[in-house]
Short mmCIF file of C-alpha atoms in Angstrom, two decimals:
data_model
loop_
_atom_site.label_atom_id
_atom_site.label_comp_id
_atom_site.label_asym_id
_atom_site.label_seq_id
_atom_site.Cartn_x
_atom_site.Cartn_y
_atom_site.Cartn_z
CA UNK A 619 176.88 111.45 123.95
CA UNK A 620 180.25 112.95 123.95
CA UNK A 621 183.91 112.27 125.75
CA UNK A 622 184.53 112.13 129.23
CA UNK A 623 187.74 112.01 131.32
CA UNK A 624 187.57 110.11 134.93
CA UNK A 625 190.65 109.29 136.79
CA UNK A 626 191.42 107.26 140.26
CA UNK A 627 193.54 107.08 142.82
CA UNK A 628 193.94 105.11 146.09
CA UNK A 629 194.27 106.41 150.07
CA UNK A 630 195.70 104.51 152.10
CA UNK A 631 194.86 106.76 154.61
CA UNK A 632 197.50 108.78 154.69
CA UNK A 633 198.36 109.46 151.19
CA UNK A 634 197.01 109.54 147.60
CA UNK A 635 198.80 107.74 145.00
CA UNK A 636 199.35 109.21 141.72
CA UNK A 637 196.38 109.36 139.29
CA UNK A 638 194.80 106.91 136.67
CA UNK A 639 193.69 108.34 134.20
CA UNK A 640 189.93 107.00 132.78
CA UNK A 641 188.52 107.99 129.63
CA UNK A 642 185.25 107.42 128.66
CA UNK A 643 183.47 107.75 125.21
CA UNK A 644 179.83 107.69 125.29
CA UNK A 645 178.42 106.86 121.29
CA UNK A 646 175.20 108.51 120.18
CA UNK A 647 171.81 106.34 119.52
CA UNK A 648 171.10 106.08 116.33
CA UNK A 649 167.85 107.35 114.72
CA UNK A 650 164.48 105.37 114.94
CA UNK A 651 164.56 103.67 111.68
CA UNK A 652 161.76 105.06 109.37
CA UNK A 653 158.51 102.55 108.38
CA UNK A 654 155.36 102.35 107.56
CA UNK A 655 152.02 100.27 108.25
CA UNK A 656 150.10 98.68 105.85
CA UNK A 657 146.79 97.61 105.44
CA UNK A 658 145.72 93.27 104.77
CA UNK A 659 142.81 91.20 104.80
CA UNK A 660 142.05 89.10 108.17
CA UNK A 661 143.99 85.65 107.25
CA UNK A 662 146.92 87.08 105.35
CA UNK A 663 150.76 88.12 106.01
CA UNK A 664 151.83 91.09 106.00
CA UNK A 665 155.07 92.90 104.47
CA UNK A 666 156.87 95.52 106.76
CA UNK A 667 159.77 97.10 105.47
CA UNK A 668 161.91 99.64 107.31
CA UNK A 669 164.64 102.33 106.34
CA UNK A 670 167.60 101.71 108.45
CA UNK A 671 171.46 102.44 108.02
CA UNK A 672 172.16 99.00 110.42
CA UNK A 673 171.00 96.07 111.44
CA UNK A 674 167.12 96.55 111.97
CA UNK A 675 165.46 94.41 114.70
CA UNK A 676 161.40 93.56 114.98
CA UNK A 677 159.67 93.26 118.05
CA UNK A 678 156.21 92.11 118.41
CA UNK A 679 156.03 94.10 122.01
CA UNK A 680 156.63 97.96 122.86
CA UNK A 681 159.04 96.31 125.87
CA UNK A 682 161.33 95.05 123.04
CA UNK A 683 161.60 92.02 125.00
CA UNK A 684 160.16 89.20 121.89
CA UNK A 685 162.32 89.65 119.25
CA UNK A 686 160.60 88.48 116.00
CA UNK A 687 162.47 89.35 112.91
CA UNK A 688 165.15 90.66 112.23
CA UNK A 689 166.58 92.57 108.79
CA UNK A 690 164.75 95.54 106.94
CA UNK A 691 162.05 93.56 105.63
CA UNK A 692 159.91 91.25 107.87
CA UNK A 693 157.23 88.95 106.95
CA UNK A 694 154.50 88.83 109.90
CA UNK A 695 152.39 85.44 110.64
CA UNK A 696 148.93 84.93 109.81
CA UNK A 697 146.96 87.96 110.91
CA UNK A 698 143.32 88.39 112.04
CA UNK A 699 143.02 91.47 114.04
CA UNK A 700 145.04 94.96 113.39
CA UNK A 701 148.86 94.40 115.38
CA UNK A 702 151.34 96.63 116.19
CA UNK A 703 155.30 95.42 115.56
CA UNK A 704 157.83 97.79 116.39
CA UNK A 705 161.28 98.32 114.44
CA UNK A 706 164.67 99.48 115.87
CA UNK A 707 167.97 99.53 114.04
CA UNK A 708 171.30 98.67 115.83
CA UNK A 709 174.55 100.90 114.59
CA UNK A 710 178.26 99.49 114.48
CA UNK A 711 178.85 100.35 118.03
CA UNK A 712 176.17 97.98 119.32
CA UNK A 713 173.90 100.89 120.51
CA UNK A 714 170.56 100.03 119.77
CA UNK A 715 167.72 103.15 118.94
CA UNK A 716 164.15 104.07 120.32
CA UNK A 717 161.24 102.17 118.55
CA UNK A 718 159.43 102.87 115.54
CA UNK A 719 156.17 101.58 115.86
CA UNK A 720 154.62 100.00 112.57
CA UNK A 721 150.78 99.21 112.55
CA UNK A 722 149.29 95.99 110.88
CA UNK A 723 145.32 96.98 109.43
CA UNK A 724 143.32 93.50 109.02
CA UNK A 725 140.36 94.10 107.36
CA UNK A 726 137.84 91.48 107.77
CA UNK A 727 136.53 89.29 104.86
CA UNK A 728 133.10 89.34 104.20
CA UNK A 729 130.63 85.96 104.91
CA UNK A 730 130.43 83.73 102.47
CA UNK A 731 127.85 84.35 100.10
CA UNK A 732 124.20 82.22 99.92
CA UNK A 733 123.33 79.83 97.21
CA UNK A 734 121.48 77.17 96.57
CA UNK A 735 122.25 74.40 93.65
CA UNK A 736 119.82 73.02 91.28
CA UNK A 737 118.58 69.88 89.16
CA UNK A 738 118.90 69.75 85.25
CA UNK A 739 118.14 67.63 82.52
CA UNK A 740 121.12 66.43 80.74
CA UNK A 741 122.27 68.54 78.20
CA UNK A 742 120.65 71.85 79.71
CA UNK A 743 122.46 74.71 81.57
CA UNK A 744 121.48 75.89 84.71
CA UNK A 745 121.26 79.28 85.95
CA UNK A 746 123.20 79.18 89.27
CA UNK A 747 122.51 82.56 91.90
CA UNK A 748 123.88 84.06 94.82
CA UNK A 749 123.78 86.33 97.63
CA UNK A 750 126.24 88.10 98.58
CA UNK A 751 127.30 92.14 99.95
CA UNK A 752 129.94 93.08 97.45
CA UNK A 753 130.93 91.71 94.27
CA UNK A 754 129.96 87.82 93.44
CA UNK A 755 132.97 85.82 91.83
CA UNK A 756 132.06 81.58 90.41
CA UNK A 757 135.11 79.55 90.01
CA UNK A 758 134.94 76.37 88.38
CA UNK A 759 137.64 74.94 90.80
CA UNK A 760 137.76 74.17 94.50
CA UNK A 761 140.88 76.86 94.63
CA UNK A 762 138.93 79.73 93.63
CA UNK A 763 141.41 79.94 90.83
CA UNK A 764 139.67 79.79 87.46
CA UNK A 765 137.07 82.68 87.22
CA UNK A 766 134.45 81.83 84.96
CA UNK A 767 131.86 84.31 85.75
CA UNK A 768 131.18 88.02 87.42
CA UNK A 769 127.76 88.84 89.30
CA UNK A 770 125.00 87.17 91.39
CA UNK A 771 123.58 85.39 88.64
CA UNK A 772 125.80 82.49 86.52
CA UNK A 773 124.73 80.17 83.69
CA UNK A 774 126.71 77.26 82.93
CA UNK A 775 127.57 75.90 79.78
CA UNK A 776 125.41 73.15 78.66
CA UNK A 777 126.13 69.90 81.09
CA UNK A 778 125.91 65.91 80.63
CA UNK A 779 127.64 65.33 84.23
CA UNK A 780 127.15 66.42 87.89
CA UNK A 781 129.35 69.89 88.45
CA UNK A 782 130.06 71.72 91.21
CA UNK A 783 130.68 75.39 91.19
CA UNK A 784 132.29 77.57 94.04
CA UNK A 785 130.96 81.10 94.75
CA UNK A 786 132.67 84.17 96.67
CA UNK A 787 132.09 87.38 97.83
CA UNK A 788 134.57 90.42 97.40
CA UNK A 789 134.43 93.57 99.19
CA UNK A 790 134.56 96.16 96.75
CA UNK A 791 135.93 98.84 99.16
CA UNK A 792 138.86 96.51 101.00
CA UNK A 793 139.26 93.79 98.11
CA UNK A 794 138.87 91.16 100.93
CA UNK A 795 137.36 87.66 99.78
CA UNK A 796 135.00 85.60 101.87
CA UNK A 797 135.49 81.78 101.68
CA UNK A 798 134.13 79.94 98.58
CA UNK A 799 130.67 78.46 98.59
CA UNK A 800 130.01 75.16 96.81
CA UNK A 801 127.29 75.25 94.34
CA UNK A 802 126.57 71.75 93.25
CA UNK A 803 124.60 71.18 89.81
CA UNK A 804 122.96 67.62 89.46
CA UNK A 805 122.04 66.30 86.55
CA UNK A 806 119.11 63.91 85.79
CA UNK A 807 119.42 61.49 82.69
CA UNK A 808 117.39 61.83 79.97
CA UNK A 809 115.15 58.96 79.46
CA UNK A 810 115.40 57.13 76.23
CA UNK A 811 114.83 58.17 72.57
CA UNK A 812 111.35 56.23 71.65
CA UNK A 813 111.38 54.04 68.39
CA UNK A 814 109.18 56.29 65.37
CA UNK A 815 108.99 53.25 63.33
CA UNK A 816 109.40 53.70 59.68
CA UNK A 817 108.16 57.05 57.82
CA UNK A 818 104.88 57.27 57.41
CA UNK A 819 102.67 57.16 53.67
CA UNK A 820 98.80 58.00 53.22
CA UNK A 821 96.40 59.25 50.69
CA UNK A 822 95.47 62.70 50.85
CA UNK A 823 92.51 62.96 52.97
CA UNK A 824 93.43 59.57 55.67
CA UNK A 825 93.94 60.67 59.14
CA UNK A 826 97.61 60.68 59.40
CA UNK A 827 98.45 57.85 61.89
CA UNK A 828 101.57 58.60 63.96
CA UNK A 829 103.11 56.04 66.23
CA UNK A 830 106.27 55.43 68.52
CA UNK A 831 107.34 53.26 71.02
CA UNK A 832 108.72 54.20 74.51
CA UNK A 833 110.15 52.66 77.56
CA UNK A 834 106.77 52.04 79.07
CA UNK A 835 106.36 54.58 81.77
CA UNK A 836 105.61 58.43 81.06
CA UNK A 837 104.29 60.50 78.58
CA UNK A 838 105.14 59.68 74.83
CA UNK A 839 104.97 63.86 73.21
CA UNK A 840 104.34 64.38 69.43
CA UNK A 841 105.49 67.83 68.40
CA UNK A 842 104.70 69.12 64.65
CA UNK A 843 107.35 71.00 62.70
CA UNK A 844 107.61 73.87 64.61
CA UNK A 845 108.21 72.15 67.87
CA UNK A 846 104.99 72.85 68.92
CA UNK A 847 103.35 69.75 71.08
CA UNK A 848 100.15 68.46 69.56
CA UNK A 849 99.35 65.07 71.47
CA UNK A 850 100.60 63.45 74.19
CA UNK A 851 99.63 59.65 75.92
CA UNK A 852 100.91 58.03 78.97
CA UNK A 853 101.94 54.49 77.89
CA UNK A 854 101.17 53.15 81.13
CA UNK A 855 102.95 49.88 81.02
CA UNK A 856 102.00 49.84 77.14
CA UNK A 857 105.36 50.86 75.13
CA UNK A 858 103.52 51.37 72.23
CA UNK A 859 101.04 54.61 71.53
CA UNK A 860 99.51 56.43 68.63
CA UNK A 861 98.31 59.63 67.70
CA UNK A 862 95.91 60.68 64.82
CA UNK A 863 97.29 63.80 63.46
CA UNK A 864 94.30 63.90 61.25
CA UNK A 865 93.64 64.21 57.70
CA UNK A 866 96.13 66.52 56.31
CA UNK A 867 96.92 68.08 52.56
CA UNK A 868 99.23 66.38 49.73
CA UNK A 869 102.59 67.06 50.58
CA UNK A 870 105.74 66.27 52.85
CA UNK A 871 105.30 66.70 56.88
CA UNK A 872 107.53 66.61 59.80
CA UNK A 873 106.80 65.35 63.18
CA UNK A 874 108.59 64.02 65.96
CA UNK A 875 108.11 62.20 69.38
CA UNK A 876 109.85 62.06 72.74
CA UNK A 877 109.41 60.51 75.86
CA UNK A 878 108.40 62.20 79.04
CA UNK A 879 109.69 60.64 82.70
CA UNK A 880 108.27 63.34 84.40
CA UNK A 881 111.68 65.09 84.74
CA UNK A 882 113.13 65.21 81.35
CA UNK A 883 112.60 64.92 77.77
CA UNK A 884 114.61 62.41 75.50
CA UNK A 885 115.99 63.38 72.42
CA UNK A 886 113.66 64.24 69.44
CA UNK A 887 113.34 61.15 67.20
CA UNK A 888 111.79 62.06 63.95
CA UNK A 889 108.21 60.85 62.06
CA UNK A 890 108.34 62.08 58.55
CA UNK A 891 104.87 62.07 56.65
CA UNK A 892 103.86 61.88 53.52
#
């Protein structure tokens, strides 16, 4: 860099003519701009920014022959493996410096986590679990947007309809996310609530006579006050069934009945005894 004086002149052979003068003025580069990597997870952008007192220019090849952004800041493409892009800034004069080369990390996202649905009775929640390395994430939406639980193991709220849950994995060291699992919950109807008749009235010391009817297949359960199951008979084609409680004290009792399909349990319908 610096100024330089040429001059010409022209022989004829014989003589030299006078002189022309030439100056010449050689402009400095200017500086490598100043930037810095950064670090992203495999199927993201990244941000580059560079320091530079003109016009900054992004390559994506140390040649700096495919120009790919220009400006201080410059958004990459989709990334998957680490990628160098190198910055150069261009000064009024048009001179154009050495390369600064900025490195893309892409840390890779971990697999998607294992996980198996399940079948519920309607009205139940299910307790949904998953494998994963890191940290587990459920999502009630496709998206991955709405978190509604942290950890390998989830229970839903209680359920009437089929739901599907999505499951990820996070790398606790890089933050990176694996792709979402569906976890589908199916839910099985609940058969229906069997007929207890009318309450039921005996003498102290009669066996106490209890009787519903059902849908025709399955169990028919009687449960005592507590909940507790004390008989049970498989209708068998025959809607109707009893069950002798026995002969119980004076007083006021509370029993109930529902029907068994083998999967789920109807609502309680309630047998009061007096």
């Amino acid at each position: 860099a610096g100024n330089y004086n040429f001059s010409v002149r022209e022989d004829d052979g014989t003589c030299l003519s006078d002189i022309a003068a030439i100056s010449v003025t050689v402009n400095a580069l200017p500086t490598a701009p100043t930037a810095t990597g950064t670090t992203i997870c495999s199927g993201e952008t990244a941000t580059l920014t560079a320091t530079v007192t003109g016009s900054a220019n992004w390559y994506s090849d140390a040649a700096l022959t495919n120009l790919v952004g220009t400006g201080s800041v410059f958004t990459t493409g989709t990334l998957t493996a680490n990628t160098d892009f190198f910055v150069t800034q261009t000064d009024a004069n048009g001179c154009e410096s050495a390369a600064t080369t900025v490195t893309v990390t892409v840390n890779p996202n971990p697999a998607a986590p294992t996980a198996a649905g399940t079948a519920i009775c309607s009205g139940e929640t299910a307790t949904l679990t998953a494998t994963g390395t890191g940290t587990i994430n459920w999502f009630s939406d496709a998206a991955g947007t709405t978190l509604v639980a942290t950890g390998a193991s989830f229970t839903t709220p209680n359920l009437t309809q089929n739901t599907t849950y999505y499951v990820q994995d996070m790398n606790t060291t890089t933050g990176c996310m694996s792709t979402l699992t569906a976890v589908t919950v199916t839910i099985n109807p609940l058969p229906n609530t069997p007929n207890a008749g009318t309450p039921v009235l005996v003498c102290a010391g009669d066996d106490v006579i209890l009787t519903a009817a059902g849908s025709g297949t399955g169990d028919l359960v009687f449960f005592n006050s507590t909940g507790t199951e004390v008989g049970r008979v498989t209708m068998a084609g025959n809607p109707t069934a009893t069950f002798n409680a026995g002969a119980l004290a004076a007083g006021n009792y509370n029993f109930s009945v529902r029907e068994d399909d083998g999967t789920c349990l109807s609502d309680i319908a309630a047998i009061s005894v007096t």
